[in-house]
Amino acid sequence: MIELSPSLLAANFYNLKEDIEKLNEMNVKYLHLDVMDGNFVPNISYGPDIIKQIRPHTQMIFDTHLMIENPEKYIDVFADAGCDIITIHPESTKHVHRVIQQIKSHGLKAGIVLNPHTHESVLEYIINDIDLVLVMSVNPGFGGQSFIDSSLEKIKNIRKMIDEKNPNIILEIDGGVKTQNVKEVLNAGVNLVVSGSGVFNNDGIEKNVLDFEEIFKQYRK
Ligand code: DX5
Ligand code: ZN
């Protein structure tokens, strides 16, 4: 699979309804939800109540990226809000394996997020327990930053690990991805592409989504 997961962080919060409807009309399959607590990352975004309010208005798969300390305290609340995937940073909790099981106990997909400095070896003993790996290609906390190039090598290494050990894992990239550089991450082996400013800014959602789709078509088998 190759799909787009637009990051809602870059949407127009004064008119979220319109942006969600546009994504629905464009048949976008995933929606990336960035939850920040002002503690794990130096920014505050939105939480489960907003997610719960959006839930009835779209079929998109809610791909929830938790940038919060001690995510174990909130997994049940995010599950109840209607999230489909929950990803956590290993640095945010003492018991990563336990939190992954907690997410899966709700019937959701669970994933690990790697910060730009985090080595892929952190995945070694948990690769058979997870459904997704999210590679950060910017430091988490803000949209609109530039892509960190060392992420490409990391993606290639993780693609190899996944193919050898658990080929069902979705490999996702997040940060600084636009139509201009998306081919590089696809060539490295990514199959879920987060883009915030690359979807919501400049030419507008419709044109941006179509441009991504045009490129994805060349990679879908
Ligand atoms: C950063 C978030 C990203 C961000 C991506 O902390 O995890 O999902 O919204 O935005 P762009 O695509 O603008 O870099
Ligand atoms: Zn994110």
PDB file of C-alpha atoms and ligand atoms in Angstrom:
ATOM      1  CA  MET A   1       0.000   0.000   0.000  1.00  0.00           C
ATOM      2  CA  ILE A   2       0.976   3.614  -0.534  1.00  0.00           C
ATOM      3  CA  GLU A   3      -1.244   6.230   1.095  1.00  0.00           C
ATOM      4  CA  LEU A   4      -1.301   9.832   2.254  1.00  0.00           C
ATOM      5  CA  SER A   5      -2.004  10.767   5.879  1.00  0.00           C
ATOM      6  CA  PRO A   6      -2.648  14.535   5.962  1.00  0.00           C
ATOM      7  CA  SER A   7      -1.654  16.099   9.279  1.00  0.00           C
ATOM      8  CA  LEU A   8      -4.618  18.006  10.683  1.00  0.00           C
ATOM      9  CA  LEU A   9      -2.227  20.295  12.558  1.00  0.00           C
ATOM     10  CA  ALA A  10      -1.895  22.393   9.386  1.00  0.00           C
ATOM     11  CA  ALA A  11      -5.665  22.637   8.780  1.00  0.00           C
ATOM     12  CA  ASN A  12      -7.768  25.746   9.272  1.00  0.00           C
ATOM     13  CA  PHE A  13      -9.082  25.336  12.831  1.00  0.00           C
ATOM     14  CA  TYR A  14     -11.539  28.171  12.320  1.00  0.00           C
ATOM     15  CA  ASN A  15     -13.169  26.029   9.649  1.00  0.00           C
ATOM     16  CA  LEU A  16     -12.230  22.417  10.315  1.00  0.00           C
ATOM     17  CA  LYS A  17     -15.513  21.165   8.872  1.00  0.00           C
ATOM     18  CA  GLU A  18     -14.665  22.446   5.418  1.00  0.00           C
ATOM     19  CA  ASP A  19     -11.165  20.926   5.462  1.00  0.00           C
ATOM     20  CA  ILE A  20     -12.423  17.519   6.644  1.00  0.00           C
ATOM     21  CA  GLU A  21     -15.144  17.539   3.967  1.00  0.00           C
ATOM     22  CA  LYS A  22     -12.573  18.284   1.273  1.00  0.00           C
ATOM     23  CA  LEU A  23     -10.421  15.341   2.409  1.00  0.00           C
ATOM     24  CA  ASN A  24     -13.534  13.118   2.382  1.00  0.00           C
ATOM     25  CA  GLU A  25     -14.405  14.240  -1.145  1.00  0.00           C
ATOM     26  CA  MET A  26     -10.842  13.541  -2.299  1.00  0.00           C
ATOM     27  CA  ASN A  27     -11.166   9.997  -0.927  1.00  0.00           C
ATOM     28  CA  VAL A  28      -8.198  10.366   1.413  1.00  0.00           C
ATOM     29  CA  LYS A  29      -7.900   7.188   3.508  1.00  0.00           C
ATOM     30  CA  TYR A  30      -5.915   8.307   6.563  1.00  0.00           C
ATOM     31  CA  LEU A  31      -5.945  11.361   8.835  1.00  0.00           C
ATOM     32  CA  HIS A  32      -2.830  12.085  10.929  1.00  0.00           C
ATOM     33  CA  LEU A  33      -3.694  13.505  14.356  1.00  0.00           C
ATOM     34  CA  ASP A  34      -0.834  15.169  16.239  1.00  0.00           C
ATOM     35  CA  VAL A  35      -1.420  15.269  19.977  1.00  0.00           C
ATOM     36  CA  MET A  36       1.084  17.430  21.907  1.00  0.00           C
ATOM     37  CA  ASP A  37       1.162  18.080  25.643  1.00  0.00           C
ATOM     38  CA  GLY A  38       3.653  20.959  25.958  1.00  0.00           C
ATOM     39  CA  ASN A  39       5.844  18.618  27.971  1.00  0.00           C
ATOM     40  CA  PHE A  40       7.162  15.839  25.753  1.00  0.00           C
ATOM     41  CA  VAL A  41       7.349  18.424  22.969  1.00  0.00           C
ATOM     42  CA  PRO A  42       7.515  22.225  23.225  1.00  0.00           C
ATOM     43  CA  ASN A  43       4.028  22.822  21.824  1.00  0.00           C
ATOM     44  CA  ILE A  44       0.398  22.153  22.708  1.00  0.00           C
ATOM     45  CA  SER A  45      -2.094  21.020  20.061  1.00  0.00           C
ATOM     46  CA  TYR A  46      -5.440  19.315  20.699  1.00  0.00           C
ATOM     47  CA  GLY A  47      -6.733  16.273  22.546  1.00  0.00           C
ATOM     48  CA  PRO A  48      -9.324  13.505  22.569  1.00  0.00           C
ATOM     49  CA  ASP A  49     -12.393  15.750  22.754  1.00  0.00           C
ATOM     50  CA  ILE A  50     -11.665  17.346  19.380  1.00  0.00           C
ATOM     51  CA  ILE A  51     -10.956  13.915  17.881  1.00  0.00           C
ATOM     52  CA  LYS A  52     -14.252  12.604  19.231  1.00  0.00           C
ATOM     53  CA  GLN A  53     -16.125  15.488  17.644  1.00  0.00           C
ATOM     54  CA  ILE A  54     -14.603  14.844  14.219  1.00  0.00           C
ATOM     55  CA  ARG A  55     -15.110  11.057  14.377  1.00  0.00           C
ATOM     56  CA  PRO A  56     -18.754  10.869  13.172  1.00  0.00           C
ATOM     57  CA  HIS A  57     -18.028  13.005  10.112  1.00  0.00           C
ATOM     58  CA  THR A  58     -15.479  10.882   8.280  1.00  0.00           C
ATOM     59  CA  GLN A  59     -14.495   7.293   7.476  1.00  0.00           C
ATOM     60  CA  MET A  60     -10.796   8.195   7.398  1.00  0.00           C
ATOM     61  CA  ILE A  61      -8.495   6.004   9.469  1.00  0.00           C
ATOM     62  CA  PHE A  62      -7.473   8.055  12.516  1.00  0.00           C
ATOM     63  CA  ASP A  63      -3.682   7.789  12.672  1.00  0.00           C
ATOM     64  CA  THR A  64      -2.947   9.256  16.099  1.00  0.00           C
ATOM     65  CA  HIS A  65       0.578  10.397  16.905  1.00  0.00           C
ATOM     66  CA  LEU A  66       0.929  10.872  20.663  1.00  0.00           C
ATOM     67  CA  MET A  67       3.645  13.338  21.617  1.00  0.00           C
ATOM     68  CA  ILE A  68       2.784  13.207  25.300  1.00  0.00           C
ATOM     69  CA  GLU A  69       4.509  12.069  28.495  1.00  0.00           C
ATOM     70  CA  ASN A  70       3.163   8.852  30.033  1.00  0.00           C
ATOM     71  CA  PRO A  71       0.805   7.977  27.185  1.00  0.00           C
ATOM     72  CA  GLU A  72      -0.442   4.958  29.194  1.00  0.00           C
ATOM     73  CA  LYS A  73      -2.638   7.360  31.165  1.00  0.00           C
ATOM     74  CA  TYR A  74      -4.577   8.381  28.073  1.00  0.00           C
ATOM     75  CA  ILE A  75      -4.694   5.349  25.737  1.00  0.00           C
ATOM     76  CA  ASP A  76      -8.178   4.353  26.899  1.00  0.00           C
ATOM     77  CA  VAL A  77      -9.488   7.879  26.348  1.00  0.00           C
ATOM     78  CA  PHE A  78      -8.057   8.041  22.808  1.00  0.00           C
ATOM     79  CA  ALA A  79      -9.475   4.601  22.019  1.00  0.00           C
ATOM     80  CA  ASP A  80     -12.869   5.813  23.204  1.00  0.00           C
ATOM     81  CA  ALA A  81     -12.526   8.950  21.055  1.00  0.00           C
ATOM     82  CA  GLY A  82     -12.421   6.724  17.967  1.00  0.00           C
ATOM     83  CA  CYS A  83      -8.736   6.488  17.066  1.00  0.00           C
ATOM     84  CA  ASP A  84      -7.790   3.552  14.807  1.00  0.00           C
ATOM     85  CA  ILE A  85      -3.996   3.685  15.114  1.00  0.00           C
ATOM     86  CA  ILE A  86      -2.040   5.003  18.095  1.00  0.00           C
ATOM     87  CA  THR A  87       1.703   5.585  17.904  1.00  0.00           C
ATOM     88  CA  ILE A  88       3.948   6.363  20.881  1.00  0.00           C
ATOM     89  CA  HIS A  89       7.517   7.570  21.332  1.00  0.00           C
ATOM     90  CA  PRO A  90       9.693   5.108  23.318  1.00  0.00           C
ATOM     91  CA  GLU A  91      11.175   8.070  25.229  1.00  0.00           C
ATOM     92  CA  SER A  92       7.732   9.018  26.578  1.00  0.00           C
ATOM     93  CA  THR A  93       7.145   5.973  28.784  1.00  0.00           C
ATOM     94  CA  LYS A  94       9.091   3.539  30.937  1.00  0.00           C
ATOM     95  CA  HIS A  95       7.272   0.454  29.629  1.00  0.00           C
ATOM     96  CA  VAL A  96       6.943   0.596  25.875  1.00  0.00           C
ATOM     97  CA  HIS A  97       5.947  -3.049  25.449  1.00  0.00           C
ATOM     98  CA  ARG A  98       3.161  -2.697  27.998  1.00  0.00           C
ATOM     99  CA  VAL A  99       1.722   0.407  26.335  1.00  0.00           C
ATOM    100  CA  ILE A 100       1.773  -1.338  22.946  1.00  0.00           C
ATOM    101  CA  GLN A 101      -0.274  -4.178  24.481  1.00  0.00           C
ATOM    102  CA  GLN A 102      -2.625  -1.645  26.058  1.00  0.00           C
ATOM    103  CA  ILE A 103      -3.283  -0.051  22.651  1.00  0.00           C
ATOM    104  CA  LYS A 104      -3.847  -3.455  21.038  1.00  0.00           C
ATOM    105  CA  SER A 105      -6.215  -4.530  23.816  1.00  0.00           C
ATOM    106  CA  HIS A 106      -8.682  -2.009  22.374  1.00  0.00           C
ATOM    107  CA  GLY A 107      -8.419  -3.676  18.966  1.00  0.00           C
ATOM    108  CA  LEU A 108      -6.383  -0.771  17.578  1.00  0.00           C
ATOM    109  CA  LYS A 109      -3.177  -0.772  15.575  1.00  0.00           C
ATOM    110  CA  ALA A 110      -0.106   0.160  17.628  1.00  0.00           C
ATOM    111  CA  GLY A 111       3.099   1.793  16.476  1.00  0.00           C
ATOM    112  CA  ILE A 112       6.458   3.158  17.607  1.00  0.00           C
ATOM    113  CA  VAL A 113       7.714   6.623  16.618  1.00  0.00           C
ATOM    114  CA  LEU A 114      11.428   7.287  16.172  1.00  0.00           C
ATOM    115  CA  ASN A 115      12.765  10.786  16.775  1.00  0.00           C
ATOM    116  CA  PRO A 116      15.479  11.970  14.366  1.00  0.00           C
ATOM    117  CA  HIS A 117      18.218  10.876  16.792  1.00  0.00           C
ATOM    118  CA  THR A 118      16.598   7.595  17.836  1.00  0.00           C
ATOM    119  CA  HIS A 119      18.326   4.487  16.506  1.00  0.00           C
ATOM    120  CA  GLU A 120      16.249   1.860  14.738  1.00  0.00           C
ATOM    121  CA  SER A 121      17.690  -0.790  17.097  1.00  0.00           C
ATOM    122  CA  VAL A 122      14.971   0.271  19.566  1.00  0.00           C
ATOM    123  CA  LEU A 123      12.621  -1.789  17.359  1.00  0.00           C
ATOM    124  CA  GLU A 124      14.576  -5.024  17.597  1.00  0.00           C
ATOM    125  CA  TYR A 125      12.694  -6.782  20.409  1.00  0.00           C
ATOM    126  CA  ILE A 126       9.300  -5.297  19.707  1.00  0.00           C
ATOM    127  CA  ILE A 127       9.043  -5.675  15.950  1.00  0.00           C
ATOM    128  CA  ASN A 128       6.705  -8.659  16.187  1.00  0.00           C
ATOM    129  CA  ASP A 129       4.328  -6.782  18.501  1.00  0.00           C
ATOM    130  CA  ILE A 130       3.737  -3.657  16.449  1.00  0.00           C
ATOM    131  CA  ASP A 131       1.703  -2.786  13.356  1.00  0.00           C
ATOM    132  CA  LEU A 132       3.466   0.403  12.341  1.00  0.00           C
ATOM    133  CA  VAL A 133       6.760   2.301  12.558  1.00  0.00           C
ATOM    134  CA  LEU A 134       6.707   6.078  12.231  1.00  0.00           C
ATOM    135  CA  VAL A 135      10.005   7.761  11.371  1.00  0.00           C
ATOM    136  CA  MET A 136      10.202  11.450  12.321  1.00  0.00           C
ATOM    137  CA  SER A 137      12.020  13.434   9.654  1.00  0.00           C
ATOM    138  CA  VAL A 138      11.775  16.620  11.755  1.00  0.00           C
ATOM    139  CA  ASN A 139      11.957  17.174  15.496  1.00  0.00           C
ATOM    140  CA  PRO A 140       8.402  16.674  16.746  1.00  0.00           C
ATOM    141  CA  GLY A 141       6.460  19.702  17.935  1.00  0.00           C
ATOM    142  CA  PHE A 142       5.784  21.871  14.917  1.00  0.00           C
ATOM    143  CA  GLY A 143       4.560  21.689  11.355  1.00  0.00           C
ATOM    144  CA  GLY A 144       6.320  23.364   8.458  1.00  0.00           C
ATOM    145  CA  GLN A 145       9.917  22.366   9.290  1.00  0.00           C
ATOM    146  CA  SER A 146      12.536  21.126   6.831  1.00  0.00           C
ATOM    147  CA  PHE A 147      13.123  17.448   6.141  1.00  0.00           C
ATOM    148  CA  ILE A 148      16.196  15.999   7.918  1.00  0.00           C
ATOM    149  CA  ASP A 149      18.127  14.037   5.294  1.00  0.00           C
ATOM    150  CA  SER A 150      19.558  11.347   7.594  1.00  0.00           C
ATOM    151  CA  SER A 151      16.000   9.987   7.851  1.00  0.00           C
ATOM    152  CA  LEU A 152      16.387   8.420   4.407  1.00  0.00           C
ATOM    153  CA  GLU A 153      19.128   6.049   5.540  1.00  0.00           C
ATOM    154  CA  LYS A 154      17.100   5.160   8.618  1.00  0.00           C
ATOM    155  CA  ILE A 155      14.056   4.365   6.502  1.00  0.00           C
ATOM    156  CA  LYS A 156      16.103   2.090   4.267  1.00  0.00           C
ATOM    157  CA  ASN A 157      17.456   0.220   7.325  1.00  0.00           C
ATOM    158  CA  ILE A 158      13.988  -0.167   8.810  1.00  0.00           C
ATOM    159  CA  ARG A 159      12.545  -1.291   5.463  1.00  0.00           C
ATOM    160  CA  LYS A 160      15.113  -4.114   5.497  1.00  0.00           C
ATOM    161  CA  MET A 161      14.241  -5.096   9.100  1.00  0.00           C
ATOM    162  CA  ILE A 162      10.532  -5.088   8.281  1.00  0.00           C
ATOM    163  CA  ASP A 163      10.916  -7.175   5.128  1.00  0.00           C
ATOM    164  CA  GLU A 164      12.977  -9.735   7.021  1.00  0.00           C
ATOM    165  CA  LYS A 165      11.041  -9.907  10.276  1.00  0.00           C
ATOM    166  CA  ASN A 166       7.471  -8.633   9.955  1.00  0.00           C
ATOM    167  CA  PRO A 167       6.477  -7.572   6.426  1.00  0.00           C
ATOM    168  CA  ASN A 168       2.969  -6.522   7.501  1.00  0.00           C
ATOM    169  CA  ILE A 169       4.283  -3.475   9.340  1.00  0.00           C
ATOM    170  CA  ILE A 170       3.346  -0.106   7.838  1.00  0.00           C
ATOM    171  CA  LEU A 171       6.355   2.207   7.471  1.00  0.00           C
ATOM    172  CA  GLU A 172       5.331   5.837   7.876  1.00  0.00           C
ATOM    173  CA  ILE A 173       7.277   9.085   7.534  1.00  0.00           C
ATOM    174  CA  ASP A 174       6.403  12.389   9.216  1.00  0.00           C
ATOM    175  CA  GLY A 175       7.838  15.863   8.765  1.00  0.00           C
ATOM    176  CA  GLY A 176       8.841  18.095   5.900  1.00  0.00           C
ATOM    177  CA  VAL A 177       7.417  15.866   3.170  1.00  0.00           C
ATOM    178  CA  LYS A 178       5.956  17.560   0.107  1.00  0.00           C
ATOM    179  CA  THR A 179       5.355  16.537  -3.508  1.00  0.00           C
ATOM    180  CA  GLN A 180       8.846  17.873  -4.283  1.00  0.00           C
ATOM    181  CA  ASN A 181      10.627  15.283  -2.114  1.00  0.00           C
ATOM    182  CA  VAL A 182       8.083  12.482  -1.677  1.00  0.00           C
ATOM    183  CA  LYS A 183       9.705  10.275  -4.342  1.00  0.00           C
ATOM    184  CA  GLU A 184      12.859  10.041  -2.239  1.00  0.00           C
ATOM    185  CA  VAL A 185      10.980   8.669   0.757  1.00  0.00           C
ATOM    186  CA  LEU A 186       8.978   6.276  -1.409  1.00  0.00           C
ATOM    187  CA  ASN A 187      12.180   5.032  -3.018  1.00  0.00           C
ATOM    188  CA  ALA A 188      13.577   4.414   0.481  1.00  0.00           C
ATOM    189  CA  GLY A 189      10.618   2.151   1.272  1.00  0.00           C
ATOM    190  CA  VAL A 190       7.915   4.192   3.001  1.00  0.00           C
ATOM    191  CA  ASN A 191       4.266   3.271   2.483  1.00  0.00           C
ATOM    192  CA  LEU A 192       2.381   5.849   4.547  1.00  0.00           C
ATOM    193  CA  VAL A 193       3.228   9.520   3.984  1.00  0.00           C
ATOM    194  CA  VAL A 194       2.314  12.245   6.474  1.00  0.00           C
ATOM    195  CA  SER A 195       2.140  15.752   5.091  1.00  0.00           C
ATOM    196  CA  GLY A 196       0.761  18.807   6.873  1.00  0.00           C
ATOM    197  CA  SER A 197       1.814  22.016   5.189  1.00  0.00           C
ATOM    198  CA  GLY A 198       2.241  20.057   1.936  1.00  0.00           C
ATOM    199  CA  VAL A 199      -1.493  19.276   1.920  1.00  0.00           C
ATOM    200  CA  PHE A 200      -3.196  22.274   3.546  1.00  0.00           C
ATOM    201  CA  ASN A 201      -1.064  25.180   2.308  1.00  0.00           C
ATOM    202  CA  ASN A 202      -0.301  26.892  -0.976  1.00  0.00           C
ATOM    203  CA  ASP A 203      -2.396  25.523  -3.841  1.00  0.00           C
ATOM    204  CA  GLY A 204      -5.187  24.162  -1.653  1.00  0.00           C
ATOM    205  CA  ILE A 205      -6.166  20.698  -0.479  1.00  0.00           C
ATOM    206  CA  GLU A 206      -7.641  19.402  -3.762  1.00  0.00           C
ATOM    207  CA  LYS A 207      -4.647  20.225  -5.943  1.00  0.00           C
ATOM    208  CA  ASN A 208      -2.119  19.064  -3.337  1.00  0.00           C
ATOM    209  CA  VAL A 209      -3.863  15.713  -2.778  1.00  0.00           C
ATOM    210  CA  LEU A 210      -4.144  15.148  -6.539  1.00  0.00           C
ATOM    211  CA  ASP A 211      -0.448  15.913  -6.994  1.00  0.00           C
ATOM    212  CA  PHE A 212       0.490  13.378  -4.291  1.00  0.00           C
ATOM    213  CA  GLU A 213      -1.880  10.801  -5.816  1.00  0.00           C
ATOM    214  CA  GLU A 214      -0.330  11.265  -9.245  1.00  0.00           C
ATOM    215  CA  ILE A 215       3.082  10.341  -7.824  1.00  0.00           C
ATOM    216  CA  PHE A 216       1.731   7.475  -5.671  1.00  0.00           C
ATOM    217  CA  LYS A 217       0.158   5.879  -8.766  1.00  0.00           C
ATOM    218  CA  GLN A 218       3.619   5.287 -10.197  1.00  0.00           C
ATOM    219  CA  TYR A 219       4.605   3.361  -7.042  1.00  0.00           C
ATOM    220  CA  ARG A 220       1.478   1.269  -6.464  1.00  0.00           C
ATOM    221  CA  LYS A 221       1.704  -2.258  -7.745  1.00  0.00           C
TER     222      LYS A 221
HETATM  223  C1  DX5 B   1       5.346  17.392  13.976  1.00  0.00           C
HETATM  224  C2  DX5 B   1       4.158  16.543  13.591  1.00  0.00           C
HETATM  225  C3  DX5 B   1       3.947  16.445  12.134  1.00  0.00           C
HETATM  226  C4  DX5 B   1       3.663  17.743  11.414  1.00  0.00           C
HETATM  227  C5  DX5 B   1       3.972  17.564   9.967  1.00  0.00           C
HETATM  228  O1  DX5 B   1       5.499  17.271  15.346  1.00  0.00           O
HETATM  229  O2  DX5 B   1       4.339  15.243  14.090  1.00  0.00           O
HETATM  230  O3  DX5 B   1       2.905  15.497  11.880  1.00  0.00           O
HETATM  231  O4  DX5 B   1       2.349  18.167  11.578  1.00  0.00           O
HETATM  232  O5  DX5 B   1       3.863  18.789   9.316  1.00  0.00           O
HETATM  233  P1  DX5 B   1       4.680  19.146   7.999  1.00  0.00           P
HETATM  234  O6  DX5 B   1       4.255  18.151   6.940  1.00  0.00           O
HETATM  235  O7  DX5 B   1       4.240  20.526   7.702  1.00  0.00           O
HETATM  236  O8  DX5 B   1       6.146  19.026   8.311  1.00  0.00           O
HETATM  237 ZN    ZN B   2       2.912  13.672  13.491  1.00  0.00          ZN
END
